[in-house]
PDB file of C-alpha atoms in Angstrom:
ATOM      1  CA  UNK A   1      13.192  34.717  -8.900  1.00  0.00           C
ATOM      2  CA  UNK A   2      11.022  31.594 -10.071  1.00  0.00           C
ATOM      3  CA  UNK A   3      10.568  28.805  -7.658  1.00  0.00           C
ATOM      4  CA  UNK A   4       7.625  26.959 -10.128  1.00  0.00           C
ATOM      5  CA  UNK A   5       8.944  26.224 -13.617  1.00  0.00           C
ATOM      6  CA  UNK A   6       6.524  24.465 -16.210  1.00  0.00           C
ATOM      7  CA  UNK A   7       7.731  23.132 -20.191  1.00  0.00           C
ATOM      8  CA  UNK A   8       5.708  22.909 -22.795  1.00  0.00           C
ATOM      9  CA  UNK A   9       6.340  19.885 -24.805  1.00  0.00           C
ATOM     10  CA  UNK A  10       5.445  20.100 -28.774  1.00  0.00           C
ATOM     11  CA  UNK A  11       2.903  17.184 -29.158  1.00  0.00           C
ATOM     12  CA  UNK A  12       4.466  15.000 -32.132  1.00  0.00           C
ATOM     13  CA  UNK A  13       1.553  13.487 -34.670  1.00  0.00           C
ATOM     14  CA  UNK A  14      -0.648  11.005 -32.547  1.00  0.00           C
ATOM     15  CA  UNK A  15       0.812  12.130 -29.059  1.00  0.00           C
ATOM     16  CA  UNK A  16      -1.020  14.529 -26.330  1.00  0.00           C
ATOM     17  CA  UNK A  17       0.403  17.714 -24.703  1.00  0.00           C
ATOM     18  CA  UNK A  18       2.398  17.417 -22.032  1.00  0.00           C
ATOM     19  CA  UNK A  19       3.388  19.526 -19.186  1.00  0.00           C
ATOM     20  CA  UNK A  20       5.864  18.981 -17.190  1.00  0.00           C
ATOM     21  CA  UNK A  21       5.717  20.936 -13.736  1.00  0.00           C
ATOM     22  CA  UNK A  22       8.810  21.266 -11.257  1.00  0.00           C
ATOM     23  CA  UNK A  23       8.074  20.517  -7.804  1.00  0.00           C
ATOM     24  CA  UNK A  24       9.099  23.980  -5.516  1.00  0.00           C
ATOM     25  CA  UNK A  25      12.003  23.684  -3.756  1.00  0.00           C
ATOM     26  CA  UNK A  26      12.474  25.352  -0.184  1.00  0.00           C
ATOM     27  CA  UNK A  27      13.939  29.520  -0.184  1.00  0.00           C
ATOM     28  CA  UNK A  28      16.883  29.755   1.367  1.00  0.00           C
ATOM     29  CA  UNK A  29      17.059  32.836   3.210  1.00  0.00           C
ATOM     30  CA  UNK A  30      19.602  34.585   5.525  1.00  0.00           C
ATOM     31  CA  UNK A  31      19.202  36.837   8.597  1.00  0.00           C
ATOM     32  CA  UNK A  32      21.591  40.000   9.463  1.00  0.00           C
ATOM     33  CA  UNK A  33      20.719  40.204  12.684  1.00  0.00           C
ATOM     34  CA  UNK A  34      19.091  37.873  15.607  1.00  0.00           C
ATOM     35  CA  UNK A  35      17.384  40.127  17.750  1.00  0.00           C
ATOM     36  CA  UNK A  36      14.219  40.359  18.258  1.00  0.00           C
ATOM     37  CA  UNK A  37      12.763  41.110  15.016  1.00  0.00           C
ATOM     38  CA  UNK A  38      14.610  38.575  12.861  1.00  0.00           C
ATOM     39  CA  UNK A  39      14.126  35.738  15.761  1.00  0.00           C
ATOM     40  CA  UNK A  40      10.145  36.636  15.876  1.00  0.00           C
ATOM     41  CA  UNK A  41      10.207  36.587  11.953  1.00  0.00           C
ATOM     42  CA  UNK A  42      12.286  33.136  11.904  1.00  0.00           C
ATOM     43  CA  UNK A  43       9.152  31.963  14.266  1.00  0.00           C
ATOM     44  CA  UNK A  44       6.340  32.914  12.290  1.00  0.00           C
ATOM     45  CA  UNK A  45       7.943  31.426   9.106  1.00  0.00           C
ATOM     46  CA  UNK A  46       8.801  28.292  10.716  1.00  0.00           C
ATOM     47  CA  UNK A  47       5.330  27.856  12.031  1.00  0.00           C
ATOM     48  CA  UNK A  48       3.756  29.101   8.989  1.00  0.00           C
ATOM     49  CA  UNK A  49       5.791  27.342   6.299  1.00  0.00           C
ATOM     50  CA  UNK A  50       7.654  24.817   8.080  1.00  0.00           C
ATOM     51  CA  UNK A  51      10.379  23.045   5.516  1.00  0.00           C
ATOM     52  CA  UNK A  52       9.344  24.904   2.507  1.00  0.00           C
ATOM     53  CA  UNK A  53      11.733  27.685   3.919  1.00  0.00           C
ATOM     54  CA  UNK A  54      15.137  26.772   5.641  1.00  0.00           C
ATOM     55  CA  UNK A  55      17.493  29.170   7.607  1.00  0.00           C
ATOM     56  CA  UNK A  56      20.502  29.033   5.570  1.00  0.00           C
ATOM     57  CA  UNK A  57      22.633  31.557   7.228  1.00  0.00           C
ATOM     58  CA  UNK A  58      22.582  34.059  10.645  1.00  0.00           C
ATOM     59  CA  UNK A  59      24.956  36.740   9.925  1.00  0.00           C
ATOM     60  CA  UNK A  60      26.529  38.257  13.710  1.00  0.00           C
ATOM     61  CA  UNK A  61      29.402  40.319  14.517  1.00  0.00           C
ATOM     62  CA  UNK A  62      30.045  38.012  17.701  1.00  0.00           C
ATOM     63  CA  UNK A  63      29.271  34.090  17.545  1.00  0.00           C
ATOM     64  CA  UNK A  64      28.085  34.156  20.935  1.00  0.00           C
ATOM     65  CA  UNK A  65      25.325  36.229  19.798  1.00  0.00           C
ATOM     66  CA  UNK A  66      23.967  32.997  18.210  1.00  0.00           C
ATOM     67  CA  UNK A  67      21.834  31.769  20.698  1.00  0.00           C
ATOM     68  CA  UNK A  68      19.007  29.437  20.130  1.00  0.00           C
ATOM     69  CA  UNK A  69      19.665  29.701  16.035  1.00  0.00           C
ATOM     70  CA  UNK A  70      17.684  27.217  13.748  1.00  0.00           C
ATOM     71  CA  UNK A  71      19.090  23.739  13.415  1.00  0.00           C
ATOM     72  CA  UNK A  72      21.945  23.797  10.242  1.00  0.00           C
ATOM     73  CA  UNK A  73      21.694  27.657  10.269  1.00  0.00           C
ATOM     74  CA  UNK A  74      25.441  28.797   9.656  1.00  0.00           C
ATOM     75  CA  UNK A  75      26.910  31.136  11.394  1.00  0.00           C
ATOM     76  CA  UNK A  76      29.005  33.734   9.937  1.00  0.00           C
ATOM     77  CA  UNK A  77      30.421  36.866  11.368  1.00  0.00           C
ATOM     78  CA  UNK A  78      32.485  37.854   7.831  1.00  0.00           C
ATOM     79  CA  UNK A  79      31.304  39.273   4.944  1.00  0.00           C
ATOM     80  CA  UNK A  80      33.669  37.680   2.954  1.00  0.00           C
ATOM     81  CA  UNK A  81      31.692  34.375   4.423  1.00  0.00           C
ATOM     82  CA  UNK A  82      28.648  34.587   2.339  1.00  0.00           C
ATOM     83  CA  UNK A  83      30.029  33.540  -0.783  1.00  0.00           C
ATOM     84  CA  UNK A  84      29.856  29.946   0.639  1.00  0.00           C
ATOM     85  CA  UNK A  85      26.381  29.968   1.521  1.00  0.00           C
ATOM     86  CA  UNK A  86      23.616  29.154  -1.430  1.00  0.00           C
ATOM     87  CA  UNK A  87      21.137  32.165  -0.632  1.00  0.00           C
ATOM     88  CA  UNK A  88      18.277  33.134  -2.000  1.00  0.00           C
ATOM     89  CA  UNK A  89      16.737  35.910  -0.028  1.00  0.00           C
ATOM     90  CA  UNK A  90      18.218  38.199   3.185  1.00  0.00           C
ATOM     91  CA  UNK A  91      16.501  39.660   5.933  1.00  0.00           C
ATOM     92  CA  UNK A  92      18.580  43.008   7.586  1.00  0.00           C
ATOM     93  CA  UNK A  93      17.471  43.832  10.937  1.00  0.00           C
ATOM     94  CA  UNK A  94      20.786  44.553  13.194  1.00  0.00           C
ATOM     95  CA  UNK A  95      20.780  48.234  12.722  1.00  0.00           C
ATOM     96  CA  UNK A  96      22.144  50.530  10.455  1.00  0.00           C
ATOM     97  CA  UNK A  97      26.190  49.986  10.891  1.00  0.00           C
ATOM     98  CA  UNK A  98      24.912  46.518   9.677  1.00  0.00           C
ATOM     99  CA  UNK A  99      23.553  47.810   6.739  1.00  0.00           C
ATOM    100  CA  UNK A 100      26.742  49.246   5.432  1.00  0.00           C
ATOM    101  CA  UNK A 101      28.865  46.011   6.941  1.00  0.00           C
ATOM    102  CA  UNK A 102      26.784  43.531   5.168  1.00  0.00           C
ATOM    103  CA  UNK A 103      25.053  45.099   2.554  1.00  0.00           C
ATOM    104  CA  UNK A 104      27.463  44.670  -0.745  1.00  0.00           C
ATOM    105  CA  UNK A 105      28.109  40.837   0.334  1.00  0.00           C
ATOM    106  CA  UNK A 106      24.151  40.143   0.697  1.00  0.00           C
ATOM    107  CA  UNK A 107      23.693  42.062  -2.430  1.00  0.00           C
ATOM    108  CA  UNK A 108      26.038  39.975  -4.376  1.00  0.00           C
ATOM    109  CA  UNK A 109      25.445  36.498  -3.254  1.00  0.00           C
ATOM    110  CA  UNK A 110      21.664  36.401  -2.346  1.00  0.00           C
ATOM    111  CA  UNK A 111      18.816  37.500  -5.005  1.00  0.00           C
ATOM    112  CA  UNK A 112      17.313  40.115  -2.454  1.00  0.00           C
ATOM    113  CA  UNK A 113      18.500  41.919   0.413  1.00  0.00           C
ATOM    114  CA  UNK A 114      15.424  43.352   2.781  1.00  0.00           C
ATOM    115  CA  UNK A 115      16.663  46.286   5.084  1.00  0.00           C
ATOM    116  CA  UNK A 116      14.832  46.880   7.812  1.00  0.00           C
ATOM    117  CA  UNK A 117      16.929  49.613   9.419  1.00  0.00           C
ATOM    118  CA  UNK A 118      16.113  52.158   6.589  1.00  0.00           C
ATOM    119  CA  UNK A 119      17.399  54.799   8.618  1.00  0.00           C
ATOM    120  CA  UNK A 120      20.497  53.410   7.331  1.00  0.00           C
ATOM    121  CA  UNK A 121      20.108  55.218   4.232  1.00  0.00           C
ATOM    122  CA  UNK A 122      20.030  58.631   5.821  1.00  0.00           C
ATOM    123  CA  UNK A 123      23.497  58.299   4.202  1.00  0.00           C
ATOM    124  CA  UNK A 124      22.918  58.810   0.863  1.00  0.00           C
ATOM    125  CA  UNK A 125      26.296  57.374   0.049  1.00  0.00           C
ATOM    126  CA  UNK A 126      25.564  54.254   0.997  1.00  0.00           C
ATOM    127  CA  UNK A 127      22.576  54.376  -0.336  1.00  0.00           C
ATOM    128  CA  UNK A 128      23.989  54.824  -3.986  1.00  0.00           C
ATOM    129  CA  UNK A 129      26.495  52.420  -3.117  1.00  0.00           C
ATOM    130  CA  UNK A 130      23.984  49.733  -2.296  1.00  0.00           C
ATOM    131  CA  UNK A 131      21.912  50.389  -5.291  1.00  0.00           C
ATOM    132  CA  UNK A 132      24.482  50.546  -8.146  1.00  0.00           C
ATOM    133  CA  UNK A 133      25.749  46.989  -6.341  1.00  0.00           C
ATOM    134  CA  UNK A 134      22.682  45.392  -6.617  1.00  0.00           C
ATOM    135  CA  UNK A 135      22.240  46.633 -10.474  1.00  0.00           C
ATOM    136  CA  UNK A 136      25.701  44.898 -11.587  1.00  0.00           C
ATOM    137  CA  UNK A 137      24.371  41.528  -9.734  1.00  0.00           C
ATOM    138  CA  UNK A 138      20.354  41.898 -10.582  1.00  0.00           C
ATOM    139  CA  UNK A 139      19.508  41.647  -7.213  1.00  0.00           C
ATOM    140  CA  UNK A 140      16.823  43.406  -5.711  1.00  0.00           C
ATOM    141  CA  UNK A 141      17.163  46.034  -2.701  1.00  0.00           C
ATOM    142  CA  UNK A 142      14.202  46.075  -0.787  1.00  0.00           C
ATOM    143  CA  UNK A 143      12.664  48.526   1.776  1.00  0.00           C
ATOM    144  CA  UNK A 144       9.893  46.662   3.979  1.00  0.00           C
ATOM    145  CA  UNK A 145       6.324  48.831   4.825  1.00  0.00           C
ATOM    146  CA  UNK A 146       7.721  47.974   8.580  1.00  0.00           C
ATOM    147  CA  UNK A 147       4.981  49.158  11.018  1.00  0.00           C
ATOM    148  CA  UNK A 148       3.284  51.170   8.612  1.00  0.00           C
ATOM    149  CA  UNK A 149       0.143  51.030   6.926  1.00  0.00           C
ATOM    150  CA  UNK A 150      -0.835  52.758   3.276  1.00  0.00           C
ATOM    151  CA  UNK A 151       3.108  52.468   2.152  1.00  0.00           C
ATOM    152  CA  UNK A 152       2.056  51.085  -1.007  1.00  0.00           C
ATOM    153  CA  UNK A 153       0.070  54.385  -1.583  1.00  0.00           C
ATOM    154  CA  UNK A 154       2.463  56.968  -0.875  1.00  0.00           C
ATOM    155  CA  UNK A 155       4.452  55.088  -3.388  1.00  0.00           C
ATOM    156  CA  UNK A 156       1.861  55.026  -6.115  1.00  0.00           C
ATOM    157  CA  UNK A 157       0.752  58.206  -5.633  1.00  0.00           C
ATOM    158  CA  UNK A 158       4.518  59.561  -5.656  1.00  0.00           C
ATOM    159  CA  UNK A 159       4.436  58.544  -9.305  1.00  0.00           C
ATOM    160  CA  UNK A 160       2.868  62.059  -9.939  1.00  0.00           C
ATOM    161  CA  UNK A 161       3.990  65.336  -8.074  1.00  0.00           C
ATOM    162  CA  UNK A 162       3.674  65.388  -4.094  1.00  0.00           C
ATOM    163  CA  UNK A 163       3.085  68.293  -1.980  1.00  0.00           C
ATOM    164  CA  UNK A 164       2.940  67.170   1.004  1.00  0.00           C
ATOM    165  CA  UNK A 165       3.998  64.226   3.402  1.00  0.00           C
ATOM    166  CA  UNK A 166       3.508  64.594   7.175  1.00  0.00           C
ATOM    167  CA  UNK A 167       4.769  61.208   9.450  1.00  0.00           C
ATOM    168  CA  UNK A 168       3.397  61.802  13.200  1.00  0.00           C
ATOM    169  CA  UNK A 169       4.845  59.003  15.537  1.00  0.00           C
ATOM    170  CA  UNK A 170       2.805  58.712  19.503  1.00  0.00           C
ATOM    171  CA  UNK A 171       4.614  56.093  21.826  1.00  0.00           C
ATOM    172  CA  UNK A 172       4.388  55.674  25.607  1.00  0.00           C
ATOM    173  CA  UNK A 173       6.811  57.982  27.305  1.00  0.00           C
ATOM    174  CA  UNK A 174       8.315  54.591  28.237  1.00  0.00           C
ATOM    175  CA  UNK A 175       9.000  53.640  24.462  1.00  0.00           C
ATOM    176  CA  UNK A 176      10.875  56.679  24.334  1.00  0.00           C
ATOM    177  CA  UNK A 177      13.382  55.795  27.513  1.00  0.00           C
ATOM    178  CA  UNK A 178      16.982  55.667  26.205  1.00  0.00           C
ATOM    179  CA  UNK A 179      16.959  57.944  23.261  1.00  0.00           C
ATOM    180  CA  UNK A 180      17.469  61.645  22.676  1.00  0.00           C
ATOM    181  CA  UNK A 181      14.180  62.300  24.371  1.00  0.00           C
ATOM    182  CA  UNK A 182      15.314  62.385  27.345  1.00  0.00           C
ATOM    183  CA  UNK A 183      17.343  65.087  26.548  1.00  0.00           C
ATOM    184  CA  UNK A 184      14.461  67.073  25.220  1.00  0.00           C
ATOM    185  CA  UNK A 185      11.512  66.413  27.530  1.00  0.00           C
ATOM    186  CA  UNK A 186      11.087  65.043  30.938  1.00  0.00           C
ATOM    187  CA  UNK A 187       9.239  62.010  30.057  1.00  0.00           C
ATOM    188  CA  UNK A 188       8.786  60.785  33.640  1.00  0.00           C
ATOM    189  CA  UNK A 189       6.612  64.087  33.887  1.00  0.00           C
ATOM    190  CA  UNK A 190       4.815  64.118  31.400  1.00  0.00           C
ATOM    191  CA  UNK A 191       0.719  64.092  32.178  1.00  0.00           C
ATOM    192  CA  UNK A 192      -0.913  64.324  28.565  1.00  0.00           C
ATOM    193  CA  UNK A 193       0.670  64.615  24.981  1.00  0.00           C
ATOM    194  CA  UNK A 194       3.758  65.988  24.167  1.00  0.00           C
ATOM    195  CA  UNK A 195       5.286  66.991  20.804  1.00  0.00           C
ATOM    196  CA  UNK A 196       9.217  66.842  21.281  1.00  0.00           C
ATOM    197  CA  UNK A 197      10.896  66.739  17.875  1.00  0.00           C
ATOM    198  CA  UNK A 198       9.149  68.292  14.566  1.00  0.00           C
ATOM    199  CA  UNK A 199      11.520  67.722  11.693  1.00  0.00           C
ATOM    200  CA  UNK A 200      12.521  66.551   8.898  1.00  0.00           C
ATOM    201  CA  UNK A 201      12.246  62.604   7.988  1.00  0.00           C
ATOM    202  CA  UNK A 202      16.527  62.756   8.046  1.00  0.00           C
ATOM    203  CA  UNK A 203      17.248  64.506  11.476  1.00  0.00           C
ATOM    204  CA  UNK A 204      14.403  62.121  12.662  1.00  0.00           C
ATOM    205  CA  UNK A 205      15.506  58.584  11.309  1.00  0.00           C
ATOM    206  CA  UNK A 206      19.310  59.762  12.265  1.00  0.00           C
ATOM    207  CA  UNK A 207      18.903  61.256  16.051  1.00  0.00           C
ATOM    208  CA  UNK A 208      15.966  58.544  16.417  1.00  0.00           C
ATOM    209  CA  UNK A 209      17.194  55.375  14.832  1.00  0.00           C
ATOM    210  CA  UNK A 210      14.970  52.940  16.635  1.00  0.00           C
ATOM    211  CA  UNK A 211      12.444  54.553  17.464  1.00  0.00           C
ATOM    212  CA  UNK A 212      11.893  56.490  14.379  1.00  0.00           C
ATOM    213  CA  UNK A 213      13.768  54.563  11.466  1.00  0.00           C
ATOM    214  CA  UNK A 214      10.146  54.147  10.165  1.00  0.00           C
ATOM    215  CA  UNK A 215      10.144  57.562   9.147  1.00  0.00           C
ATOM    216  CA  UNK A 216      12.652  56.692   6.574  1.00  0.00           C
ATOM    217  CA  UNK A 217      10.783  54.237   4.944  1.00  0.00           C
ATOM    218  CA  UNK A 218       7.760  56.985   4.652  1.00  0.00           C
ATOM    219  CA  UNK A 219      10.465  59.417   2.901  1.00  0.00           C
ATOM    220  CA  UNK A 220      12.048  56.849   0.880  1.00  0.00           C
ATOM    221  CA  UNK A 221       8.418  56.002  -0.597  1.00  0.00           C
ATOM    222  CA  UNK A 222       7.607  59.315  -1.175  1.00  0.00           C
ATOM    223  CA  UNK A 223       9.401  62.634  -1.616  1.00  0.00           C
ATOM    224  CA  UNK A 224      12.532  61.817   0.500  1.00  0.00           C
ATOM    225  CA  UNK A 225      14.125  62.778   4.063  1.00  0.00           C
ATOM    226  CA  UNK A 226      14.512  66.360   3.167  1.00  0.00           C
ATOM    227  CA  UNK A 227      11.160  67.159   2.163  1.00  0.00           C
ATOM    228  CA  UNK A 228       8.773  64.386   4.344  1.00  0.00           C
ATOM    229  CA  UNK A 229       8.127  66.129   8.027  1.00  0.00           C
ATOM    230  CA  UNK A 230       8.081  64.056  11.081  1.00  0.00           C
ATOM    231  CA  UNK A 231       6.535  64.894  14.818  1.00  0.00           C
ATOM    232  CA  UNK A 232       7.905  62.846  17.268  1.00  0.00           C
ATOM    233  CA  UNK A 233       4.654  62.412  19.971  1.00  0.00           C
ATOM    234  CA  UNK A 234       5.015  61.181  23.701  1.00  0.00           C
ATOM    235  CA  UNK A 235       1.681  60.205  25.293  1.00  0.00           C
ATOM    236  CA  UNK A 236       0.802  58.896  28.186  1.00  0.00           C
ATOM    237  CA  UNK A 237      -2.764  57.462  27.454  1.00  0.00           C
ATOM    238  CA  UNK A 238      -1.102  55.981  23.971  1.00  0.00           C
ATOM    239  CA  UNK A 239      -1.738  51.968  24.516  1.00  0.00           C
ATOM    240  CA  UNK A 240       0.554  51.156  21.796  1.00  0.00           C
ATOM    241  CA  UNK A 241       2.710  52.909  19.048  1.00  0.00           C
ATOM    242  CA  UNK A 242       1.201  54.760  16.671  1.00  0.00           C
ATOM    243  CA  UNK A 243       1.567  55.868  12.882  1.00  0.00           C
ATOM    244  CA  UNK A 244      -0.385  58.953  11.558  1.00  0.00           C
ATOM    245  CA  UNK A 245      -0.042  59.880   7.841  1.00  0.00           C
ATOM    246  CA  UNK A 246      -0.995  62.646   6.024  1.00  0.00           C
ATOM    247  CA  UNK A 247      -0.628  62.815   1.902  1.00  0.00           C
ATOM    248  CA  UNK A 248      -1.484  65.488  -0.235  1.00  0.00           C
ATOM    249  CA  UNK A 249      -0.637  65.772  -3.770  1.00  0.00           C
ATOM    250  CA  UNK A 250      -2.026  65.409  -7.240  1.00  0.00           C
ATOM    251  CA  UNK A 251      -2.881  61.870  -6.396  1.00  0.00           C
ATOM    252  CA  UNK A 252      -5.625  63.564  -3.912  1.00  0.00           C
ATOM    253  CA  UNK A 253      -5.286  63.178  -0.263  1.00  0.00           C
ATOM    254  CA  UNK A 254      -4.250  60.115   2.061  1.00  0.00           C
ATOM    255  CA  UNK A 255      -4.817  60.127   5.847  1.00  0.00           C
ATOM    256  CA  UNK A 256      -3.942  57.093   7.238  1.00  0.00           C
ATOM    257  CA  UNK A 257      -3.614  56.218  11.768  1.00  0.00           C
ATOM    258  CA  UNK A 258      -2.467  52.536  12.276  1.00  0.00           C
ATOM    259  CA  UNK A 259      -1.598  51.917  16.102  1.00  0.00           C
ATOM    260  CA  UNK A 260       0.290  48.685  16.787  1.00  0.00           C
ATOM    261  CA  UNK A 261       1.242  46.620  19.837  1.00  0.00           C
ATOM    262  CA  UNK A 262       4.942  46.677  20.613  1.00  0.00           C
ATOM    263  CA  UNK A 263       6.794  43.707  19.771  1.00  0.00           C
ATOM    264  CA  UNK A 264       7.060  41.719  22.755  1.00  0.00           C
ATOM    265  CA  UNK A 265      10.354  41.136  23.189  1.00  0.00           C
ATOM    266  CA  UNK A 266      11.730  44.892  22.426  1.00  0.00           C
ATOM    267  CA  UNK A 267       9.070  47.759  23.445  1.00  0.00           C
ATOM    268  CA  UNK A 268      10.911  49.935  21.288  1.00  0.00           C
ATOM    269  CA  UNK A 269       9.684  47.957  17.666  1.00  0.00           C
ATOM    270  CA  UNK A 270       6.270  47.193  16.541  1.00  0.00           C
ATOM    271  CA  UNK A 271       4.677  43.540  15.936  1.00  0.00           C
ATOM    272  CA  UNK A 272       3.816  45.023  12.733  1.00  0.00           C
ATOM    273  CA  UNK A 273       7.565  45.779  11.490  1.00  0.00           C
ATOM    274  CA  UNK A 274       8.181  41.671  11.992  1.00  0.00           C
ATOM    275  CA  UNK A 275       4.981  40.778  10.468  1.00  0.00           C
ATOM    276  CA  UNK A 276       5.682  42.913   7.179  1.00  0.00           C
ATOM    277  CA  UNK A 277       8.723  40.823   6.829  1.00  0.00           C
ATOM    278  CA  UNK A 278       7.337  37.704   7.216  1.00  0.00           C
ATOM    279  CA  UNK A 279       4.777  38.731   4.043  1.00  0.00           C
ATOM    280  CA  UNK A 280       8.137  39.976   2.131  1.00  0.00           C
ATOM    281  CA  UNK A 281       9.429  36.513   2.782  1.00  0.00           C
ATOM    282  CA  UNK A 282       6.503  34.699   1.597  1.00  0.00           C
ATOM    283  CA  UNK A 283       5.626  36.828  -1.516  1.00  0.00           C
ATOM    284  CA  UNK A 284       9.160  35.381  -2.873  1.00  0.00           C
ATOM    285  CA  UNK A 285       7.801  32.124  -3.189  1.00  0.00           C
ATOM    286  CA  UNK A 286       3.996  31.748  -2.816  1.00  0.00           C
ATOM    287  CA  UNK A 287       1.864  30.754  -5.365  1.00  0.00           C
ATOM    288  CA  UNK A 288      -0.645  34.121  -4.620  1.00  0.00           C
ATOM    289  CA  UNK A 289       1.781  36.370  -3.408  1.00  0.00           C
ATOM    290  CA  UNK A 290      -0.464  39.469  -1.673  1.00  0.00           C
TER     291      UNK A 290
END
């Protein structure tokens, strides 16, 4: 997708070059979602890029779930809906019945989807589904780094064979509250680090799906949910959430620790997963893209 178009002019005998540069218009972009990802993302790009982006569309099962939505945002709790909506970029982040609700429509009318719930893809079904969508259309399916750091590695490095991926995820026992935790440890109990769940990246991202749908995006950019292992940490002296890494391969070896502050409106998500969305959204149109 091209926002800045130039046309070179053949000079005729006694004329100059010209060049003739299109001024950028604003991306259009959609949210799935407006919890508290998408409306932190929605902030930073307004206050960031103020009009060179506009909030086309906010895609909810319930229209009372759009509260406080950007001025001229539509609203649109159908599918079927998006085909009147000029779109040029999506942002999922509703969870992963979403993806599978709004996927194929995104895919079809906008020239990128981003899906933030990549646990979503646990079902492989959907996951071929999605992909063989967006290669009749050529649109783009994209997997954000979320709150991880060295994604971009594991992916370059998967290019040759990998032996190895371990994922090891520390929260607060409080982070944990309200998932299948509590069914395996008593976290009000808990006095110094506890391992509850080793696995694999699958049975993680599935029986964890917001705590631990990062640890799809690890297997996704490397050797997949079967084969990438996940630990499931939680500590009581952890300050934050935290991502440990461990590569090995013929690439070398990757250790990678990134802790990040919860996002401040759900302790359950990172600051980091909205952030990496906002730089998605920006490297569609920006000049340097990074």
């Amino acid at each position: 997708m091209t926002f800045l178009r130039s046309r070179y002019v053949e000079p005729t005998r006694g004329e100059t070059m010209s060049v003739t540069t299109h001024v950028q218009r604003p991306l259009r972009l959609g949210f799935i979602g407006w919890g508290a990802i998408n409306r932190r993302v929605a902030q930073l790009l307004r206050d960031r890029q103020g009009e060179r982006i506009i909030v086309a569309a906010i895609c909810l099962k319930d229209v009372a779930d759009g509260v406080d939505v950007p001025a001229g945002a539509m609203i649109i709790t159908d599918p079927g809906e998006l085909r009147h909506v000029e779109l040029d970029f999506m942002v999922e982040a509703a969870g992963r019945s979403a993806v599978a609700e709004w996927g194929e429509a995104a895919l079809q009318q906008a020239q990128a989807l981003v899906v933030a719930s990549a646990s979503a893809f646990c079902d492989d079904v959907l996951l071929e589904r999605l992909v063989s969508v967006a290669e009749e259309n050529g649109t783009q399916l994209l997997v954000p780094p979320g709150a991880l750091a060295g994604v971009d590695a594991i992916a370059a490095a998967a290019i040759l064979e990998l032996d190895e991926v371990i994922h090891r995820i520390v929260k607060p026992p409080a982070a944990w509250r309200g998932t299948d935790a509590e069914k395996l440890v008593a976290l009000s109990d808990i006095r110094r680090s506890a391992t509850f769940f080793a696995g694999t990246a699958r049975d993680a991202a599935a029986r964890f799906p917001q705590n631990a749908n990062v640890a799809a995006i690890t297997a996704l950019s490397g050797i997949g949910l079967d084969r990438t292992h996940v630990e499931l940490v939680a500590d009581p002296d952890a300050s934050g959430n935290r991502h440990e890494l461990v590569v090995r391969g013929d690439f070398g070896k990757l250790s990678v620790s990134i802790e990040n502050r919860p996002l401040a409106a759900n302790p359950k998500s990172s600051e980091m997963a909205a952030l990496s969305l906002v730089r998605l959204v920006e490297n569609r149109f920006l000049a340097f893209a990074r």
